[in-house]
């Protein structure tokens, strides 16, 4: 019995080191030891040996999309590997709070390995950056982010059956000269930490004895370029940091501080409801934050930002101490390279079909900020849709024939439903009526030209989803569900009728984004919120809604506790101004 | 009334910007506005104008010594300026805990401005590094640590009446080749953060798919050079981090991890009681931490550490993944330069007299790790001491004559008391007896030769204080007290009789270090403690003593709350392994 114990433990340890899922373990066990007890065990293992090797799923990225995918994936069905240069997930909506120290960087990150360990996920993680996707050979090339004291350059290659690209986006400087060199960004945790240090740097520099008043003014001029939610929230956080904390510690230079938001559009927060934009602008005016709308930044030097008025066309340069660039998202080089391989040139992000698969690319999926769903236009497929609906091949459609395929049409082309809703139409008959004239609903008959005419404006409702955490998380979840039921759905498809090419049904319903609203924190315990159903909420009470939502959305109890204790600490003790 | 209000506010603002303590404010006020109300105010200001300008105290450094000095200084008596490249105070004894994430860096730092704001200290702080002390001109040259986006090189000059040098020490590599390039250190908060990242880096690197078993072993070999309290505590923290947290997240590579402590002496913790050293070595052996004593590191390359056995003399090279050098303290370049100016060459630290004033230097004081008190030897002054005691100029001393000056001797030369204590002598008569033979105590008479003979071994008890936070804080406190009662003590000196040169008494009693014991955390909730009175305490219960002492010693309620909540978080959720 003692021997059995020893050998089985030895074998288990061996297996631990060598065996990979998919390799038959029976042979190994028999090699390790051939005691009676173990043979029985090996036999039972041999029985299950003929099982097909698991498909390899490779996930690139550990942001909202990537982690949401793995969290919801049934990892027992696949051999899952995750690659990311960051071994943690960051709760990015709280990044602006990190810039001022309202929340600590560690409170918003969760190690990837711990996330998956807690979910009992059998996932292999490699901390490395993917620098090349080779879709023809179904491989990706990666490079370790770690260098010091270690041999080799850390390059390696991995192959896949399914590739999930969730690499996110980078900043978009629109090729404005000087931006990369002189501006701060707000994409990664490190960026937020750097901004925090830079702000303190400016205050310390302006406190030195040999600084002229003019230079103090310059040093304490904080410029935010881009009036989107990130820029606005950062400006608000900075203002709070200033009036709640720094004023007490740097009273002598308080009067030199200025915050400016430069926005090329007419209003800040232009993706929000107009009431929210107006509320934000009024609040910022009261706070003394300058909102310069209608200006485009054309150049940034080490101490000047040059803007061009959109209306007048005049160029003006203003001295500044620190600038944060938050004006749009760009494409990562590896995505750019991959898009060129597959012929998707001149695009900002990878185009996928409605099932999040990269067009023209077998087995490659793309989710999150690095991808956009390119919704098929119904007008491109109109003849085939007509033919499919025209079951009796009469060349005309009756209302019944249309209604028979209407659900499939609406699932496949969601713009049809959106259009009808926007036009306050009750059913498809209302839509058709415009084309065939004022005939009676029941006896209505349309030919192909009338059908085209009726649907001609529908495609105007095609909208791409915004590049937000909410979209990315929903896409990850959706794709994981598809992977989980792949086998089942191949037999019992649950998608709509195939309109173009092929017969039968699509395996899955297409991805559909559900908008749950969005927040715009404006500082001073005031938050504006756009809620589902065209509701808008603003003020102090919304701050508490914001606290609850953000606390509940944390990925772990650890980060939830940390974020809440950070908020509490801020209430009691204020923010820390140590330059670390 | 409205006008008065306006002008007085304008004037106040002007003053805020321009006026410095010591400059008469009356003239400025009159220039700013000459309303009736203000003239009255100006008059009252003019009355207090003849007051002498305050003496300028310049403090270099915001470590234990510098902050302890300013905290205890009566800042209303002086014009105080503090210079440091770090705008925070760091609770350095918790640095080893930061390396593993048991405690967060921000939990152990407190902004200097906030520390002084809370104490209502009228102190000016500049975030800059002093790079030259010019004692002949009574000025220091400083350079701002901040560069980006700001004009000028940030150099400036400040003059002083009293200079308090509290710049601390740097690492001492003993000119071992490769140490500066390849080793980590543990002096600053940034060092601890870097070590934390490096440890995670090693684990991530060893988890990559293209790593051989040999390289894994190398990558996960953590070497601590120096078996002092810092090195030992770091090794213990690393071991805890490993077995409590990383094992769960990196199970596949757990077996390759090794921690080695290289110590040149025969035992680790050689400044502690022998029982503690033995306890620590036994615990580390149980934990699998290798303690290599009697080895000196002679070279460090990017992947090899070469050690030389002190006994055998043989050189051995071992591959390693990360190394921490904690083998002694060195001198900062600015201190080195200053020592050369004042002729203190070939020293490790600034020599001060027993009142912490730098020898050969008027108005300059040095405290903390950058200084050592050089205690005068009684044998150097023996003739003068004899002369002073010999009030009747008889050429001999009676016991009464000795006893009359004994207290002053013991205060001036504390080694006399220490020697008597070490020899278990009850009074000075016992000491003298050895020199004059077995005569009767009361009628004892000694000449100069016998007096010399009696005291000849006393100076062996002169010991320099260790370079610890405890010493630094006590020195800062002591010096501040001296500054506070300077005027009073010039009239009513409280120090001992001047033995060498001058007559009357020293203004102050010399500095005397009181040792309150020290801790050596050994990991696994075990701490060894050396307590006052030769007590030693080891084990789990001492951990709780350690928690209480370290929590109570925090400089603010904010850091106290943060450190305690960090400990709690670690108990509940473990340490974070995100690489940020």
mmCIF file of C-alpha atoms in Angstrom, chain A residues 107-266:
data_model
loop_
_atom_site.group_PDB
_atom_site.id
_atom_site.type_symbol
_atom_site.label_atom_id
_atom_site.label_comp_id
_atom_site.label_asym_id
_atom_site.label_seq_id
_atom_site.Cartn_x
_atom_site.Cartn_y
_atom_site.Cartn_z
ATOM 1 C CA UNK A 107 -7.657 48.630 -6.454
ATOM 2 C CA UNK A 108 -8.794 48.411 -10.051
ATOM 3 C CA UNK A 109 -6.646 45.536 -11.229
ATOM 4 C CA UNK A 110 -7.107 41.800 -10.783
ATOM 5 C CA UNK A 111 -4.447 39.278 -11.761
ATOM 6 C CA UNK A 112 -5.577 37.221 -14.719
ATOM 7 C CA UNK A 113 -4.360 34.009 -13.142
ATOM 8 C CA UNK A 114 -6.415 34.696 -10.025
ATOM 9 C CA UNK A 115 -9.537 35.511 -12.031
ATOM 10 C CA UNK A 116 -9.323 32.197 -13.793
ATOM 11 C CA UNK A 117 -8.186 30.279 -10.724
ATOM 12 C CA UNK A 118 -11.283 31.405 -8.854
ATOM 13 C CA UNK A 119 -13.533 30.324 -11.699
ATOM 14 C CA UNK A 120 -11.754 26.968 -11.801
ATOM 15 C CA UNK A 121 -10.815 27.637 -15.383
ATOM 16 C CA UNK A 122 -8.263 25.357 -16.978
ATOM 17 C CA UNK A 123 -6.550 28.169 -18.835
ATOM 18 C CA UNK A 124 -2.889 28.711 -19.666
ATOM 19 C CA UNK A 125 -1.739 32.306 -19.506
ATOM 20 C CA UNK A 126 1.404 33.730 -21.078
ATOM 21 C CA UNK A 127 2.540 37.277 -20.332
ATOM 22 C CA UNK A 128 3.659 38.258 -23.813
ATOM 23 C CA UNK A 129 2.741 40.563 -26.632
ATOM 24 C CA UNK A 130 1.415 39.184 -29.903
ATOM 25 C CA UNK A 131 3.275 40.956 -32.694
ATOM 26 C CA UNK A 132 2.089 38.973 -35.681
ATOM 27 C CA UNK A 133 -1.006 36.991 -36.612
ATOM 28 C CA UNK A 134 -0.501 34.529 -39.458
ATOM 29 C CA UNK A 135 -4.014 33.479 -40.441
ATOM 30 C CA UNK A 136 -2.834 31.334 -43.366
ATOM 31 C CA UNK A 137 -0.734 29.112 -41.094
ATOM 32 C CA UNK A 138 -3.105 29.526 -38.136
ATOM 33 C CA UNK A 139 -0.308 30.718 -35.873
ATOM 34 C CA UNK A 140 0.500 33.802 -33.839
ATOM 35 C CA UNK A 141 3.959 35.130 -33.014
ATOM 36 C CA UNK A 142 4.511 36.451 -29.491
ATOM 37 C CA UNK A 143 7.260 38.172 -27.599
ATOM 38 C CA UNK A 144 7.757 38.171 -23.852
ATOM 39 C CA UNK A 145 7.519 41.557 -22.213
ATOM 40 C CA UNK A 146 10.190 40.576 -19.708
ATOM 41 C CA UNK A 147 13.845 41.040 -20.474
ATOM 42 C CA UNK A 148 16.225 41.762 -17.653
ATOM 43 C CA UNK A 149 18.591 39.073 -16.472
ATOM 44 C CA UNK A 150 17.011 36.447 -18.699
ATOM 45 C CA UNK A 151 18.297 34.598 -21.757
ATOM 46 C CA UNK A 152 16.874 34.847 -25.250
ATOM 47 C CA UNK A 153 14.582 37.443 -26.707
ATOM 48 C CA UNK A 154 11.519 35.629 -25.456
ATOM 49 C CA UNK A 155 9.938 35.099 -28.875
ATOM 50 C CA UNK A 156 7.658 32.125 -29.386
ATOM 51 C CA UNK A 157 4.929 30.873 -31.695
ATOM 52 C CA UNK A 158 1.561 29.330 -30.908
ATOM 53 C CA UNK A 159 -0.944 27.637 -33.200
ATOM 54 C CA UNK A 160 -4.703 27.682 -32.884
ATOM 55 C CA UNK A 161 -7.939 26.302 -34.205
ATOM 56 C CA UNK A 162 -9.902 29.344 -33.103
ATOM 57 C CA UNK A 163 -8.342 32.728 -32.541
ATOM 58 C CA UNK A 164 -10.122 35.396 -30.520
ATOM 59 C CA UNK A 165 -8.558 38.787 -31.154
ATOM 60 C CA UNK A 166 -9.328 41.140 -28.275
ATOM 61 C CA UNK A 167 -6.304 43.395 -28.374
ATOM 62 C CA UNK A 168 -8.118 46.675 -27.847
ATOM 63 C CA UNK A 169 -7.191 49.964 -29.425
ATOM 64 C CA UNK A 170 -4.379 52.431 -29.031
ATOM 65 C CA UNK A 171 -4.453 56.223 -28.988
ATOM 66 C CA UNK A 172 -5.146 58.133 -32.156
ATOM 67 C CA UNK A 173 -3.020 61.221 -32.547
ATOM 68 C CA UNK A 174 -4.379 61.951 -36.054
ATOM 69 C CA UNK A 175 -0.671 62.431 -36.916
ATOM 70 C CA UNK A 176 -0.616 65.699 -34.991
ATOM 71 C CA UNK A 177 3.060 66.614 -34.580
ATOM 72 C CA UNK A 178 4.443 66.483 -31.054
ATOM 73 C CA UNK A 179 1.542 64.633 -29.456
ATOM 74 C CA UNK A 180 3.323 61.313 -28.920
ATOM 75 C CA UNK A 181 6.378 63.054 -27.468
ATOM 76 C CA UNK A 182 4.747 65.605 -25.183
ATOM 77 C CA UNK A 183 1.235 64.495 -24.241
ATOM 78 C CA UNK A 184 0.046 62.056 -21.630
ATOM 79 C CA UNK A 185 -2.594 59.489 -22.499
ATOM 80 C CA UNK A 186 -5.215 57.657 -20.515
ATOM 81 C CA UNK A 187 -5.427 54.127 -21.840
ATOM 82 C CA UNK A 188 -3.438 52.011 -19.406
ATOM 83 C CA UNK A 189 -2.933 51.919 -15.655
ATOM 84 C CA UNK A 190 0.647 53.123 -16.187
ATOM 85 C CA UNK A 191 -0.679 56.159 -18.055
ATOM 86 C CA UNK A 192 -2.840 57.137 -15.115
ATOM 87 C CA UNK A 193 0.070 56.715 -12.711
ATOM 88 C CA UNK A 194 2.243 58.879 -14.942
ATOM 89 C CA UNK A 195 -0.386 61.617 -15.063
ATOM 90 C CA UNK A 196 -0.657 61.572 -11.280
ATOM 91 C CA UNK A 197 3.093 62.031 -10.966
ATOM 92 C CA UNK A 198 3.135 64.762 -13.610
ATOM 93 C CA UNK A 199 0.446 66.777 -11.829
ATOM 94 C CA UNK A 200 2.401 66.682 -8.565
ATOM 95 C CA UNK A 201 5.563 67.507 -10.512
ATOM 96 C CA UNK A 202 3.924 70.648 -11.856
ATOM 97 C CA UNK A 203 2.891 71.761 -8.380
ATOM 98 C CA UNK A 204 6.345 71.090 -6.933
ATOM 99 C CA UNK A 205 8.034 72.853 -9.826
ATOM 100 C CA UNK A 206 5.805 75.903 -9.462
ATOM 101 C CA UNK A 207 6.666 76.029 -5.746
ATOM 102 C CA UNK A 208 10.397 76.362 -6.331
ATOM 103 C CA UNK A 209 12.035 79.674 -5.410
ATOM 104 C CA UNK A 210 13.429 80.629 -8.823
ATOM 105 C CA UNK A 211 10.175 80.475 -10.788
ATOM 106 C CA UNK A 212 8.663 83.599 -12.301
ATOM 107 C CA UNK A 213 4.970 84.273 -12.075
ATOM 108 C CA UNK A 214 4.612 83.726 -15.797
ATOM 109 C CA UNK A 215 6.280 80.362 -15.561
ATOM 110 C CA UNK A 216 4.094 79.391 -12.604
ATOM 111 C CA UNK A 217 1.071 80.159 -14.724
ATOM 112 C CA UNK A 218 2.474 78.062 -17.547
ATOM 113 C CA UNK A 219 3.474 75.164 -15.305
ATOM 114 C CA UNK A 220 0.051 75.035 -13.672
ATOM 115 C CA UNK A 221 -1.895 75.155 -16.929
ATOM 116 C CA UNK A 222 -3.398 71.711 -17.395
ATOM 117 C CA UNK A 223 -4.798 71.046 -20.841
ATOM 118 C CA UNK A 224 -7.155 68.234 -21.757
ATOM 119 C CA UNK A 225 -7.424 67.609 -25.473
ATOM 120 C CA UNK A 226 -10.678 65.921 -26.353
ATOM 121 C CA UNK A 227 -14.006 66.537 -24.674
ATOM 122 C CA UNK A 228 -15.234 62.947 -24.649
ATOM 123 C CA UNK A 229 -16.223 61.139 -21.467
ATOM 124 C CA UNK A 230 -12.603 60.296 -20.532
ATOM 125 C CA UNK A 231 -11.282 63.811 -21.014
ATOM 126 C CA UNK A 232 -14.203 65.371 -19.184
ATOM 127 C CA UNK A 233 -13.949 62.966 -16.277
ATOM 128 C CA UNK A 234 -10.208 63.551 -16.009
ATOM 129 C CA UNK A 235 -10.700 67.339 -15.985
ATOM 130 C CA UNK A 236 -13.340 66.949 -13.258
ATOM 131 C CA UNK A 237 -11.098 64.679 -11.166
ATOM 132 C CA UNK A 238 -8.196 67.079 -11.529
ATOM 133 C CA UNK A 239 -10.377 69.976 -10.435
ATOM 134 C CA UNK A 240 -11.549 68.048 -7.384
ATOM 135 C CA UNK A 241 -7.978 67.068 -6.509
ATOM 136 C CA UNK A 242 -7.055 70.716 -6.745
ATOM 137 C CA UNK A 243 -9.819 72.300 -4.712
ATOM 138 C CA UNK A 244 -10.187 69.512 -2.167
ATOM 139 C CA UNK A 245 -6.564 68.636 -1.520
ATOM 140 C CA UNK A 246 -3.830 70.593 -3.225
ATOM 141 C CA UNK A 247 -5.172 74.015 -2.254
ATOM 142 C CA UNK A 248 -4.384 73.218 1.369
ATOM 143 C CA UNK A 249 -0.886 71.990 0.612
ATOM 144 C CA UNK A 250 0.153 74.557 -1.990
ATOM 145 C CA UNK A 251 -1.759 77.692 -0.938
ATOM 146 C CA UNK A 252 0.778 80.109 -2.401
ATOM 147 C CA UNK A 253 0.376 78.966 -5.995
ATOM 148 C CA UNK A 254 -3.301 78.150 -5.990
ATOM 149 C CA UNK A 255 -4.234 81.242 -7.971
ATOM 150 C CA UNK A 256 -2.062 80.262 -10.940
ATOM 151 C CA UNK A 257 -3.868 77.009 -11.664
ATOM 152 C CA UNK A 258 -5.975 76.694 -14.782
ATOM 153 C CA UNK A 259 -7.663 73.750 -16.473
ATOM 154 C CA UNK A 260 -8.644 73.918 -20.138
ATOM 155 C CA UNK A 261 -10.560 71.401 -22.216
ATOM 156 C CA UNK A 262 -10.006 71.719 -25.966
ATOM 157 C CA UNK A 263 -12.767 70.153 -28.031
ATOM 158 C CA UNK A 264 -13.005 70.209 -31.800
ATOM 159 C CA UNK A 265 -16.770 69.749 -31.828
ATOM 160 C CA UNK A 266 -19.327 72.334 -30.779
#
